Short mmCIF file of C-alpha atoms and ligand atoms in Angstrom, two decimals:
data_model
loop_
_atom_site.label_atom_id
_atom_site.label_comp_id
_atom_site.label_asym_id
_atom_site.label_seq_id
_atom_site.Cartn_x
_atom_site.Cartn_y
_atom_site.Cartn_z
CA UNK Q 1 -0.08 -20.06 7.57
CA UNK Q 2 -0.18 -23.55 6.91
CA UNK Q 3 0.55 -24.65 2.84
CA UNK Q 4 -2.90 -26.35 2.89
CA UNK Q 5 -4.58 -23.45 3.07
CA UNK Q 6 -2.56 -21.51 0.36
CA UNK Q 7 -3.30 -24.16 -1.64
CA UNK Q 8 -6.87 -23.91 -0.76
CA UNK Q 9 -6.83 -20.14 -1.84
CA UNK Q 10 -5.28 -21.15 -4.99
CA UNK Q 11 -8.03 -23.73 -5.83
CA UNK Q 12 -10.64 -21.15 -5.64
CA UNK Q 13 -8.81 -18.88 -7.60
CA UNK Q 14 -8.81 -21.89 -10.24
CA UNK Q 15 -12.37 -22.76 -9.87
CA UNK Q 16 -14.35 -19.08 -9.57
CA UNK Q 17 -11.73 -16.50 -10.30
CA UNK Q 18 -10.77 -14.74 -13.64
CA UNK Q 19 -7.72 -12.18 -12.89
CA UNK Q 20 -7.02 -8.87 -14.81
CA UNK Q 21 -3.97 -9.34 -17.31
CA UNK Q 22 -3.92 -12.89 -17.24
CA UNK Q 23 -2.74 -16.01 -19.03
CA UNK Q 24 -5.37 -18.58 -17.66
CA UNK Q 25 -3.77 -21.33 -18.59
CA UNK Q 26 -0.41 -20.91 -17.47
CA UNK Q 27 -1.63 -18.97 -13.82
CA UNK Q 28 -3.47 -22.42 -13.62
CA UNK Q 29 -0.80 -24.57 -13.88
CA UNK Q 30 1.16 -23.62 -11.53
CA UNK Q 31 -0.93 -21.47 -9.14
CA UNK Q 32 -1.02 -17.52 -7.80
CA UNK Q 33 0.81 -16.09 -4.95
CA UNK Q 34 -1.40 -15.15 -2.34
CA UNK Q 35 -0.66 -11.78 -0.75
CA UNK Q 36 -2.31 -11.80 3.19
CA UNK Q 37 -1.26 -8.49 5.14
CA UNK Q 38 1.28 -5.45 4.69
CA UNK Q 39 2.81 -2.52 6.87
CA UNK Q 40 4.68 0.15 5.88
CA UNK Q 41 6.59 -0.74 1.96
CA UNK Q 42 6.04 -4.65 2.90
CA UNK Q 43 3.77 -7.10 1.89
CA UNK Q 44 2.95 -10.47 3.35
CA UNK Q 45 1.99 -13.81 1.62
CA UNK Q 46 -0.21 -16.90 2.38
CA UNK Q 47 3.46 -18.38 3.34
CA UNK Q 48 4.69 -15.75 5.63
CA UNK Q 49 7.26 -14.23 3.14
CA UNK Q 50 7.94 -11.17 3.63
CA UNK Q 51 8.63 -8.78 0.18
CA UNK Q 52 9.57 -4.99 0.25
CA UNK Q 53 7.19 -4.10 -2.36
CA UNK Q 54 8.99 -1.68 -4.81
CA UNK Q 55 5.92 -1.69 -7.15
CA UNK Q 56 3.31 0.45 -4.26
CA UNK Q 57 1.13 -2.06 -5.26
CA UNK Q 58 -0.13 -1.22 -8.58
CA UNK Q 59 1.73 2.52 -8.27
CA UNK Q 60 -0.54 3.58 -6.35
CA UNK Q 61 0.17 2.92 -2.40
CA UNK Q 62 1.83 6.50 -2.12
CA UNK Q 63 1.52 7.04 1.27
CA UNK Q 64 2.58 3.01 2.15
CA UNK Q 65 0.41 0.03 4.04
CA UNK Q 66 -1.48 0.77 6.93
CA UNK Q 67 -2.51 3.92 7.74
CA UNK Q 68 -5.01 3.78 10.56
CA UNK Q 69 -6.36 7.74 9.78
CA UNK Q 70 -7.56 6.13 6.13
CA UNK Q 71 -9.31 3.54 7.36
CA UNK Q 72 -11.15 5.95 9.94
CA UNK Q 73 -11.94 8.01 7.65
CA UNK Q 74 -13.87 5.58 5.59
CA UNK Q 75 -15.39 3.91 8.74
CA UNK Q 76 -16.78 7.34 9.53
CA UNK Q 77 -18.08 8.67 6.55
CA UNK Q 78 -19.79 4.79 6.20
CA UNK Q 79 -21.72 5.56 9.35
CA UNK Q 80 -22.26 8.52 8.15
CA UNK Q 81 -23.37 8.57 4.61
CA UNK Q 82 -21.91 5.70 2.76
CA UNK Q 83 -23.53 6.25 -0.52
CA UNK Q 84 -25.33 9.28 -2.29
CA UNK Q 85 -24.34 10.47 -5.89
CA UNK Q 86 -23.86 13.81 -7.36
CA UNK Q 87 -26.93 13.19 -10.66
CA UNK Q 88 -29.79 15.64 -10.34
CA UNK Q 89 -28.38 18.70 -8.52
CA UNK Q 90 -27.18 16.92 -5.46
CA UNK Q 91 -24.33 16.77 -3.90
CA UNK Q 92 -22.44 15.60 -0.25
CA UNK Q 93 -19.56 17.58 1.60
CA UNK Q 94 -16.51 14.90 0.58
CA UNK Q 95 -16.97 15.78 -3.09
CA UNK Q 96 -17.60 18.97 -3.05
CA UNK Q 97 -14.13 19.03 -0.04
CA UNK Q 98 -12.19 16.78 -2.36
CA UNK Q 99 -12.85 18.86 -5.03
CA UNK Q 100 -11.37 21.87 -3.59
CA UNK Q 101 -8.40 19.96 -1.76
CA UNK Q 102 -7.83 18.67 -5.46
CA UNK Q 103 -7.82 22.48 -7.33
CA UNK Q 104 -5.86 23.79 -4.77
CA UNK Q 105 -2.68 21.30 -5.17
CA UNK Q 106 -3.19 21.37 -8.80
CA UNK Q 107 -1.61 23.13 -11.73
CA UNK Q 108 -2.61 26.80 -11.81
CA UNK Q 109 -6.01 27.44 -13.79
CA UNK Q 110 -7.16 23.95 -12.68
CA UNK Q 111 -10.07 24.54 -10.90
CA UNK Q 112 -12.45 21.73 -11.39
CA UNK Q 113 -12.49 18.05 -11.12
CA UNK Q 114 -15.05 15.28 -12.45
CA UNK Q 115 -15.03 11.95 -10.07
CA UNK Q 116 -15.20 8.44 -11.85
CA UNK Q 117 -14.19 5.14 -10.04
CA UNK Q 118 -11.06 4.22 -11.61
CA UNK Q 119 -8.38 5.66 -14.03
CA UNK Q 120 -9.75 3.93 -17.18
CA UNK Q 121 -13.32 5.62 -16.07
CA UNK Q 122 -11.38 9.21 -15.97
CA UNK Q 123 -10.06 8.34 -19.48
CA UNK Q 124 -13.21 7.48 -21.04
CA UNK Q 125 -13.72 10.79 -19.41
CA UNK Q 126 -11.54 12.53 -21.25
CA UNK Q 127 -13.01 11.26 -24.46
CA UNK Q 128 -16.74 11.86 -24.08
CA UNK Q 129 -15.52 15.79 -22.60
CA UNK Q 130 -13.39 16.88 -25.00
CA UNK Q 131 -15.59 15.81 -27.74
CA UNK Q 132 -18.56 17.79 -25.97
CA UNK Q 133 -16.10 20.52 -25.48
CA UNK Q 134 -15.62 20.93 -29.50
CA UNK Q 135 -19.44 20.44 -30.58
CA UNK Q 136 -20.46 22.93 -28.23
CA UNK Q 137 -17.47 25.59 -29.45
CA UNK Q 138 -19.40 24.63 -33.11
CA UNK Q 139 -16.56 21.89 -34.60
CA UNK Q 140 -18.11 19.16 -34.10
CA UNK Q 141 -15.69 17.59 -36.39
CA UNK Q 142 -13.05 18.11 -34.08
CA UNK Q 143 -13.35 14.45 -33.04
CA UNK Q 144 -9.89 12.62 -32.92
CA UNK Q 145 -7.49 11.85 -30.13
CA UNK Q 146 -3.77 11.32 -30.38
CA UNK Q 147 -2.09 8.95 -28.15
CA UNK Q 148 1.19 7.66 -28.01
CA UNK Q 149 2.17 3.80 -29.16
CA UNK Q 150 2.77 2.13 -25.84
CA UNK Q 151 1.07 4.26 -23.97
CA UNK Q 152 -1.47 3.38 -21.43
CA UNK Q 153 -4.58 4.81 -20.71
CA UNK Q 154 -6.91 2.24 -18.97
CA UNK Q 155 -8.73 -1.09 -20.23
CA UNK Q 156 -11.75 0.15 -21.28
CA UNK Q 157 -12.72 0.39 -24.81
CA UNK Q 158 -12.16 4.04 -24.51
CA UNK Q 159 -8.95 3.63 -22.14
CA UNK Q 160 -7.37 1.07 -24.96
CA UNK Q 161 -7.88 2.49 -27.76
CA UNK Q 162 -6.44 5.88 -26.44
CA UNK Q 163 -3.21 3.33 -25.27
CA UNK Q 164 -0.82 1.76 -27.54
CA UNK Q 165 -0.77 -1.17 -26.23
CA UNK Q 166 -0.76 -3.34 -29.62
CA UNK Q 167 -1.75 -6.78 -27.78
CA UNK Q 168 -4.70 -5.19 -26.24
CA UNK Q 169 -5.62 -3.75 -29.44
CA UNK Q 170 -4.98 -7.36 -31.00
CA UNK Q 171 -7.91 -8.58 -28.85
CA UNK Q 172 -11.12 -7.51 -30.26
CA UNK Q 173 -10.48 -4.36 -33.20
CA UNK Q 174 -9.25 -1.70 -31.22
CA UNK Q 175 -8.61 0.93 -31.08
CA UNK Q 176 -11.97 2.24 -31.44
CA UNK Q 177 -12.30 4.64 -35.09
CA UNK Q 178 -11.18 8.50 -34.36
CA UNK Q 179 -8.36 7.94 -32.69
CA UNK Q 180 -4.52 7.87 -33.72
CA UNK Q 181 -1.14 6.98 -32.56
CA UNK Q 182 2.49 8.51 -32.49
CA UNK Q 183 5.67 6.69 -31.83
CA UNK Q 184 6.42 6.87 -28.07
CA UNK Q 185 10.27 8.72 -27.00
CA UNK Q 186 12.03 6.00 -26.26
CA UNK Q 187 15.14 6.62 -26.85
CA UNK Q 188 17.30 3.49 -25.89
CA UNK Q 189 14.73 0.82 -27.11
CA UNK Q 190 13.83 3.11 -30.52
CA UNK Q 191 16.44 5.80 -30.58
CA UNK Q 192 18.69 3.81 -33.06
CA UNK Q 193 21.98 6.12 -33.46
CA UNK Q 194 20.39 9.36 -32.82
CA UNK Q 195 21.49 11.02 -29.71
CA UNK Q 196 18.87 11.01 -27.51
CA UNK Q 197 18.21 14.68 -27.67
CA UNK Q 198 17.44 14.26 -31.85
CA UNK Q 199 15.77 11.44 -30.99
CA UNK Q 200 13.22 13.79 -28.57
CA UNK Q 201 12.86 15.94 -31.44
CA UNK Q 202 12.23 13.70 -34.33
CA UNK Q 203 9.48 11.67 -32.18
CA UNK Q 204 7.98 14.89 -30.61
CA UNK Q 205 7.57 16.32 -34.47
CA UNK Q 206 5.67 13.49 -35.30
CA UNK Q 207 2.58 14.87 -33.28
CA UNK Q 208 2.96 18.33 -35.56
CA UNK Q 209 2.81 15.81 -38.69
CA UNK Q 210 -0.05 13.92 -37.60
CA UNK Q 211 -1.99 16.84 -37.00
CA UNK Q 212 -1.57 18.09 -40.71
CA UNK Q 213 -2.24 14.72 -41.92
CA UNK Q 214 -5.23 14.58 -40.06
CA UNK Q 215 -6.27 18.16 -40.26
CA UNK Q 216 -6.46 20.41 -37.57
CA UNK Q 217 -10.16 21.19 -37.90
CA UNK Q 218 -10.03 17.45 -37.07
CA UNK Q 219 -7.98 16.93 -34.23
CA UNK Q 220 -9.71 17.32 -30.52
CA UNK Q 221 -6.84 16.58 -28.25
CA UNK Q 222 -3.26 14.87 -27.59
CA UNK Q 223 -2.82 12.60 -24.64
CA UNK Q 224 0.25 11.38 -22.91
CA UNK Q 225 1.69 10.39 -20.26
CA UNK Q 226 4.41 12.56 -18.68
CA UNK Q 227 6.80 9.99 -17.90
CA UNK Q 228 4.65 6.47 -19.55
CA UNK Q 229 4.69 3.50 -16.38
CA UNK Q 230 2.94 0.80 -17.34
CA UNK Q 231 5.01 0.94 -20.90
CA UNK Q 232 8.71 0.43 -18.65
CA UNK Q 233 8.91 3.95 -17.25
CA UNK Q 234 9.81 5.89 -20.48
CA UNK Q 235 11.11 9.07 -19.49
CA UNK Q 236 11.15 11.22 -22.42
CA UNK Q 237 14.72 12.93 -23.77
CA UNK Q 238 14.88 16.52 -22.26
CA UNK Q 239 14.23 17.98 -25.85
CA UNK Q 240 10.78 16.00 -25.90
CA UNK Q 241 8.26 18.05 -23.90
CA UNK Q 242 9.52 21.50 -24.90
CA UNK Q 243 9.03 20.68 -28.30
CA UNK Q 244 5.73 19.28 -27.76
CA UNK Q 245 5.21 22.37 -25.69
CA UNK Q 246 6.13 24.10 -28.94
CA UNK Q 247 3.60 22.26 -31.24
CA UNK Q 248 0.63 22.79 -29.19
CA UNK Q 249 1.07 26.41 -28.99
CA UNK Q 250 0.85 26.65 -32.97
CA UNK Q 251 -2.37 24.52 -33.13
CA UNK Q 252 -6.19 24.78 -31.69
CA UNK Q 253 -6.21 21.06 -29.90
CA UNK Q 254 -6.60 19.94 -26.06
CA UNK Q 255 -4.00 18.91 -24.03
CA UNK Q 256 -4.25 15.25 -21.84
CA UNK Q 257 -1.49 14.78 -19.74
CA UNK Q 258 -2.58 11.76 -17.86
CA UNK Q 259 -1.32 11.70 -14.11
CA UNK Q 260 -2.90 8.61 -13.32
CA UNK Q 261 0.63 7.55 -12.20
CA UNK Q 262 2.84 10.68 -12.33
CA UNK Q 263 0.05 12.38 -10.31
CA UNK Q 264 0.37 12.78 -6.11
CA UNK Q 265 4.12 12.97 -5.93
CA UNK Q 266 5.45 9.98 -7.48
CA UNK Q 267 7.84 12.62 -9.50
CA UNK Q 268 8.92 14.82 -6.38
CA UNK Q 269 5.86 17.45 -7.68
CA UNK Q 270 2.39 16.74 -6.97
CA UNK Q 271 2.12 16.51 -10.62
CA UNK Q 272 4.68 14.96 -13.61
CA UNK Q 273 2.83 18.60 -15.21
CA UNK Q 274 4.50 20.20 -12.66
CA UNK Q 275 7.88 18.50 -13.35
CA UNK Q 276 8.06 19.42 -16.95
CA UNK Q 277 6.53 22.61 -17.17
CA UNK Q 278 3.53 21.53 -18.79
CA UNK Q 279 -0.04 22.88 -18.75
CA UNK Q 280 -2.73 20.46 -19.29
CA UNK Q 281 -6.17 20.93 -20.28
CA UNK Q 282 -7.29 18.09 -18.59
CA UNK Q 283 -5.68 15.22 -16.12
CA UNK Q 284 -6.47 12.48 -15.09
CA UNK Q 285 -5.99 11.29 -11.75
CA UNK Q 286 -6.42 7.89 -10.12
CA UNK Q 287 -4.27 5.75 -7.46
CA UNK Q 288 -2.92 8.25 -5.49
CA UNK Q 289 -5.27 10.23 -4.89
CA UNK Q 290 -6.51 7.60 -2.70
CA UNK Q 291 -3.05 6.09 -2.10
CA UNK Q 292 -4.83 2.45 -3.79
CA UNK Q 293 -7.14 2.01 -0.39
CA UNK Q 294 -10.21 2.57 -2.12
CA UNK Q 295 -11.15 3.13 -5.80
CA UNK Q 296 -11.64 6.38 -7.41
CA UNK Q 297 -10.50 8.46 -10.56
CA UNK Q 298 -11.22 11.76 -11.89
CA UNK Q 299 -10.52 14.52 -14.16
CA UNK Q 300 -9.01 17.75 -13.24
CA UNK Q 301 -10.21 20.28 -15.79
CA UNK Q 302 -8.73 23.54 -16.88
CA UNK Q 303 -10.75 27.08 -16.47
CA UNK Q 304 -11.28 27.72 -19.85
CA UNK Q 305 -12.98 24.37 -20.87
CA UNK Q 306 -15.33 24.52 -17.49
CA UNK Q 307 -16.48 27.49 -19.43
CA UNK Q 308 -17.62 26.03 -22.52
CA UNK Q 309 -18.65 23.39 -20.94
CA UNK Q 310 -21.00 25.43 -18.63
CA UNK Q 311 -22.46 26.94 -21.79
CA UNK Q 312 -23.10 23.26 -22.91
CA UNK Q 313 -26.49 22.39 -21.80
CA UNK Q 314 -26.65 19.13 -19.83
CA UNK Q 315 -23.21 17.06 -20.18
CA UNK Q 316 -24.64 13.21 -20.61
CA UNK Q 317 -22.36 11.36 -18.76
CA UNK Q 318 -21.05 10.37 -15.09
CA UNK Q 319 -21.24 6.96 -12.93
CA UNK Q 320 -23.09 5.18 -9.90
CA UNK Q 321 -20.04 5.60 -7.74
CA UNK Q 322 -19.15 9.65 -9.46
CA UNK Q 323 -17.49 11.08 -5.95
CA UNK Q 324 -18.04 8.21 -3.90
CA UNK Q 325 -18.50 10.29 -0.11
CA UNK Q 326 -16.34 6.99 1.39
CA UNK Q 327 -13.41 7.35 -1.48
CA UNK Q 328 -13.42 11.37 -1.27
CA UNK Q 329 -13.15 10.84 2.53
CA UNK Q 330 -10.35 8.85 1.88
CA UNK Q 331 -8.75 10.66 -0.62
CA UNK Q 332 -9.24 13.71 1.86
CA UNK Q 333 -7.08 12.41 4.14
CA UNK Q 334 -4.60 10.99 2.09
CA UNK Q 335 -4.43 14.36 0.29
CA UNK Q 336 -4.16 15.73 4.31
CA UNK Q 337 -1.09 13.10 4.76
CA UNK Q 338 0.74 14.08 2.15
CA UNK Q 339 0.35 17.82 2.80
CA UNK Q 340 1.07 17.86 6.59
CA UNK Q 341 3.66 15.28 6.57
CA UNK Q 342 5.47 16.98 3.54
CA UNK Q 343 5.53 13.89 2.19
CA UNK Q 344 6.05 15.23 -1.68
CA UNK Q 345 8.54 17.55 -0.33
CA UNK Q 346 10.62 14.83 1.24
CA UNK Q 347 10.42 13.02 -1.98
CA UNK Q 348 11.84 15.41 -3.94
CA UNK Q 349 14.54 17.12 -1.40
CA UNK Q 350 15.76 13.74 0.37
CA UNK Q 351 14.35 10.56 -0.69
CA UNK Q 352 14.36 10.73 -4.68
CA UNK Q 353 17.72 11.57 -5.04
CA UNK Q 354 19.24 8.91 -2.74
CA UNK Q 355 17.11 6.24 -4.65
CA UNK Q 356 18.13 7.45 -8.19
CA UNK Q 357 21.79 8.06 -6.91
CA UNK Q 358 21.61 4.37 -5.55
CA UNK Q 359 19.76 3.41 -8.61
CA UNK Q 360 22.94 4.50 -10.52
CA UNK Q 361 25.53 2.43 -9.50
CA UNK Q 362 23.07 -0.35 -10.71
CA UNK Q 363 24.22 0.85 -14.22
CA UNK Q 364 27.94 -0.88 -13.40
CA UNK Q 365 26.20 -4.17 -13.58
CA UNK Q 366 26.60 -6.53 -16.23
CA UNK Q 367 23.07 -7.37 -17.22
CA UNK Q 368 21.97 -3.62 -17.25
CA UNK Q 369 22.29 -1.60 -20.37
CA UNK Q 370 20.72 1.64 -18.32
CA UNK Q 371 19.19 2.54 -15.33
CA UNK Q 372 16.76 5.50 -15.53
CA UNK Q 373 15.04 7.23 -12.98
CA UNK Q 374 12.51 10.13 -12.00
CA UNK Q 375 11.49 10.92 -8.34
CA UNK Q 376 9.92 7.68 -7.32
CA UNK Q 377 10.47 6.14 -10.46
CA UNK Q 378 13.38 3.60 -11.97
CA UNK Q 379 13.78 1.30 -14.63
CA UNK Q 380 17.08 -1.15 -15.48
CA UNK Q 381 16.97 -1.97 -18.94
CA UNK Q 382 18.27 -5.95 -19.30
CA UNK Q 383 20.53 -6.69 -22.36
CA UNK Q 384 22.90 -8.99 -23.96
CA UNK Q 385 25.46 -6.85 -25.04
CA UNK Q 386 25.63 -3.12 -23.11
CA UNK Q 387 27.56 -1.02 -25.95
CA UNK Q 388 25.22 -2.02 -28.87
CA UNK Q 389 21.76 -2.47 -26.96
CA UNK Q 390 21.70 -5.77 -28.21
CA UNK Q 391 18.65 -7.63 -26.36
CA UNK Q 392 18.37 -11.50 -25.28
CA UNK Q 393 17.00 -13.18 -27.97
CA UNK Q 394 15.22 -14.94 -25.27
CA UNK Q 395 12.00 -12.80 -24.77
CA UNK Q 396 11.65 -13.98 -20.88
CA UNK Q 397 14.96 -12.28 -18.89
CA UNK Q 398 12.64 -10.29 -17.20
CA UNK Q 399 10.22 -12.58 -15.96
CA UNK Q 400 13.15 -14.89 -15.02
CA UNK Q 401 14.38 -11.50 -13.10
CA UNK Q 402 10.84 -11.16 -11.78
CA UNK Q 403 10.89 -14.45 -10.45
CA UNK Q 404 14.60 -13.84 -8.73
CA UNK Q 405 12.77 -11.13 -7.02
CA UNK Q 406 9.95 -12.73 -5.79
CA UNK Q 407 12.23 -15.71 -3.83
CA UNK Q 408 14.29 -12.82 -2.37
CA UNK Q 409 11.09 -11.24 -1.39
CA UNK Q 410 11.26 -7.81 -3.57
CA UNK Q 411 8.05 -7.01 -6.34
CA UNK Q 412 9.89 -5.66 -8.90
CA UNK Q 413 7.76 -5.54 -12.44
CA UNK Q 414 9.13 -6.59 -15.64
CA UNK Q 415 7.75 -4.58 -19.13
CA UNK Q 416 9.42 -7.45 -21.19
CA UNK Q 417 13.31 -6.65 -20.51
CA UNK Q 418 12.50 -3.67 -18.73
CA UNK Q 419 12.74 -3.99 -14.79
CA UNK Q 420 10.86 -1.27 -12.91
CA UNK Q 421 10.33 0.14 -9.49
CA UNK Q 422 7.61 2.32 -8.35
CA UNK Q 423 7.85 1.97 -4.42
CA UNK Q 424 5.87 3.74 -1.39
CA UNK Q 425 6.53 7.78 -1.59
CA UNK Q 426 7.17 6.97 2.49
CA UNK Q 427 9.92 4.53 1.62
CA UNK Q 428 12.97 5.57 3.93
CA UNK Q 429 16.74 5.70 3.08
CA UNK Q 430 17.24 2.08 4.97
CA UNK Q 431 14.61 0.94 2.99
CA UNK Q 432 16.23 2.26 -0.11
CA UNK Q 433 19.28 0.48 0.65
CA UNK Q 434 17.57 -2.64 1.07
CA UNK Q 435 15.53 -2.54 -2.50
CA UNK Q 436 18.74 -1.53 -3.97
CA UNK Q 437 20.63 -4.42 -2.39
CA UNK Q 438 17.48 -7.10 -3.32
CA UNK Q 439 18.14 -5.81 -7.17
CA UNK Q 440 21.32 -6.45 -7.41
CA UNK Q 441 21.48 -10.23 -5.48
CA UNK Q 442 18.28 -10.41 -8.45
CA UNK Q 443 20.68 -9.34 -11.25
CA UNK Q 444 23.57 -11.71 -10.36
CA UNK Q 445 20.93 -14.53 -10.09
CA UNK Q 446 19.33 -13.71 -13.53
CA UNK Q 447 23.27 -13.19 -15.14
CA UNK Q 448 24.13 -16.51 -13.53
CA UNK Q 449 21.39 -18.18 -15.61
CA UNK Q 450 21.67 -16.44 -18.96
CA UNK Q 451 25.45 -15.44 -19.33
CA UNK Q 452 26.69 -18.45 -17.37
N1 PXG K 1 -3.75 5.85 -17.06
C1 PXG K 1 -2.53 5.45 -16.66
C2 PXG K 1 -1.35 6.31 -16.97
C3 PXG K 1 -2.37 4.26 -15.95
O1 PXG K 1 -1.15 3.87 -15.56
C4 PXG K 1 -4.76 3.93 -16.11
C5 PXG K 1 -4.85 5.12 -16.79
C6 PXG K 1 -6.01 3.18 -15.83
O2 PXG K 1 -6.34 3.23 -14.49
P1 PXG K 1 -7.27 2.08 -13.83
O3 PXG K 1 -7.54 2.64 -12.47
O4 PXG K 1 -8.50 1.97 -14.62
O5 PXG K 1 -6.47 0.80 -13.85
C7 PXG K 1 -3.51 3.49 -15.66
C8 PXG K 1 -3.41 2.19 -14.90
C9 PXG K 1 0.93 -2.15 -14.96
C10 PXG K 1 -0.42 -1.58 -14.72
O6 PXG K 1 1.01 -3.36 -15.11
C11 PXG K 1 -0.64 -0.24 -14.85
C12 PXG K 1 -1.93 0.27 -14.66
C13 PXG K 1 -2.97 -0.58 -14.33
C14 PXG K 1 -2.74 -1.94 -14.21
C15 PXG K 1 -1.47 -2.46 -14.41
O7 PXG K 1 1.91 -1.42 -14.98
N2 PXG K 1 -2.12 1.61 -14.84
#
């Protein structure tokens, strides 16, 4: 593809195009990349690059590029039905499939599942049901939500304010009144000298405080993250869940775990629930369910609250797009791949731990202070000084990494100083060899420019 015509592209993104997440100004000045085509874990751009894309997209491309049975699904169930919604007592056979498909891979006592479009949707979700779910137990003033700073739950009003995201909250009064934040277990950014297993403890204790300060006649439900993504893949000290695990057993509130990311294998389990043990009241679920080819979210709700909730009278909320039949005959068969391919399975047994034992040896390098890792999941923390944590003072290491990657054709994301990988669930050992090798020629370029 001829330059002219990427720069064509990125005049049009210039002229008619506001992106998600985005500094106009400085996106303007010097123009976007323009991604064309992908196979497999690689992406092409406007310029013929090719970049092993260790991100899955937005976390989301589980199953990898270019799977022919997904896009015959959706060609199929477009012919025919492409659109009818689930309002009124109606219903089509994806939704009602997906559903079931969805129950049976889920956490025991899981059962049910509301569809929205989008992870953010399934969040807002979460706040209009579990609010329902206390008025119509008769504690109505069982209203507020704790989430986790630094978490992330979506950009909707509802989706940022359950986040802790303090820039988004910076941008218009969020979050929204009724819901409050703990601190998020990060140990080597926030641990200080604690080992990391007080550290687990002392953060995870916080939630029992909170709920006293609040009052637990006040408190509707705590949501987290299993292992946070978008906040630098924090993976919480082994002491953390248990003793959340702990806390909610001693008080009456709803449990959130949101699997938007940790959900359809990324951990090795079809669930980051499953990986710790935990037992959610709700999840939800998002990019892979539909492995990122087509939009659609949901909530996968425990036994108990489908109960109440049937004794609720009519439950005023849902969307257009609610079970999409093209996205739940999608998500069908990406649910289908990852079964009969043992795609999860191969994750966890082969493919996880030869990525986090390659991951590892990433550790030796100068720039990284740790590398951490769950099933399809790593982050290299950057710093100055490895024995003390000391960070650049520099705030932009990681975007200069970022932009290492990018000329050596890798997507690698920084959170600030926080590199992170999130590739396709398909990704093979070669392929793992190949990321791993891409980081590191990243790492010496980004040491060569800040150590010297
Ligand atoms: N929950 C979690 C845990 C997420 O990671 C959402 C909810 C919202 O989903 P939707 O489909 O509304 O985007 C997410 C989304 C990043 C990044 O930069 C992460 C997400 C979205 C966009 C960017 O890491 N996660």
């Amino acid at each position: 593809m001829s330059d002219s015509q990427t720069l064509h592209w990125q005049a049009l993104g210039r002229d008619h195009h506001l992106p998600p997440f985005t500094d106009y100004k400085a996106l303007n000045a010097k123009g976007t990349r323009i991604i064309t085509r992908a196979s497999g874990v690689y992406l092409w751009d406007s310029e013929g690059h090719k970049i092993l894309d260790a991100m899955a997209g937005l976390w989301c491309v589980n199953v990898g590029y270019g799977r022919e049975e997904l896009v015959e699904a959706a060609a199929q169930q477009m012919r025919e039905l492409p659109y009818y919604n689930l309002f009124f007592q109606t219903a089509h056979p994806p939704a009602l499939a997906l559903a079931k498909a969805i129950a049976e891979i889920a956490p025991a006592g899981m059962n049910h599942v509301f569809f929205t479009g989008s992870g953010s949707e399934a969040n807002d979700t979460v706040l209009r049901m579990v609010r329902h779910y206390w008025a119509i137990k008769g504690q109505p003033s069982k209203k507020v939500v704790i989430g986790r700073w630094n978490g992330y739950h979506g950009s909707t009003v509802a989706g940022a304010s359950l986040g802790g995201m303090k820039a988004m909250h910076g941008q218009g009064d969020f979050p929204i009144p009724g819901i409050e934040h703990i601190d998020q277990p990060y140990w080597y950014g926030e641990g200080g000298e604690l080992s990391p297993e007080e550290f687990g403890v002392r953060v995870a204790d916080q939630l029992e405080q909170k709920i006293l300060e609040i009052g637990e006649d006040k408190v509707a439900a705590f949501i987290a993250e299993p292992i946070q993504g978008a906040g630098g893949v924090i993976i919480p000290p082994d002491s953390y869940w248990p003793r959340i695990k702990g806390i909610l057993a001693r008080y009456d509130i709803l449990f959130v775990a949101d699997e938007v990311i940790c959900g359809f294998g990324r951990t090795g389990e079809w669930f980051g629930s499953d990986y710790y043990g935990l037992a959610p009241d709700l999840m939800p679920i998002a990019k892979g369910l539909t492995s990122g080819y087509i939009p659609m979210g949901g909530v996968v709700v425990r036994d108990e609250v489908v109960h109440t909730l049937n004794e609720g009278g009519e439950f005023y909320h849902g969307f257009t797009y609610s079970g999409h039949p093209v996205a739940a005959a999608v998500a069908l068969e990406n649910i289908r791949i990852l079964r009969e391919e043992k795609i999860v399975e191969r994750v966890k047994t082969k493919t996880a731990p030869y990525l986090q034992s390659r991951w590892q040896e990433l550790a030796e390098h100068p720039l990284v202070g740790e590398a951490r890792g769950v099933g399809m999941l790593g982050a290299l923390e950057l710093v100055k000084n490895k024995k003390t944590r000391e960070r650049f003072a520099d705030p932009g290491v990681g975007m200069l990494c970022r932009e290492h990657c990018f000329r050596n054709g890798l997507v690698m994301r920084a959170v600030g100083d926080t590199m992170i990988v999130s590739p396709p669930l398909v990704i093979a050992e070669d392929e793992i060899d190949e990321l791993i090798g891409k980081v590191r020629l990243c790492l010496d370029a980004t040491a060569k420019d800040v150590l010297g």
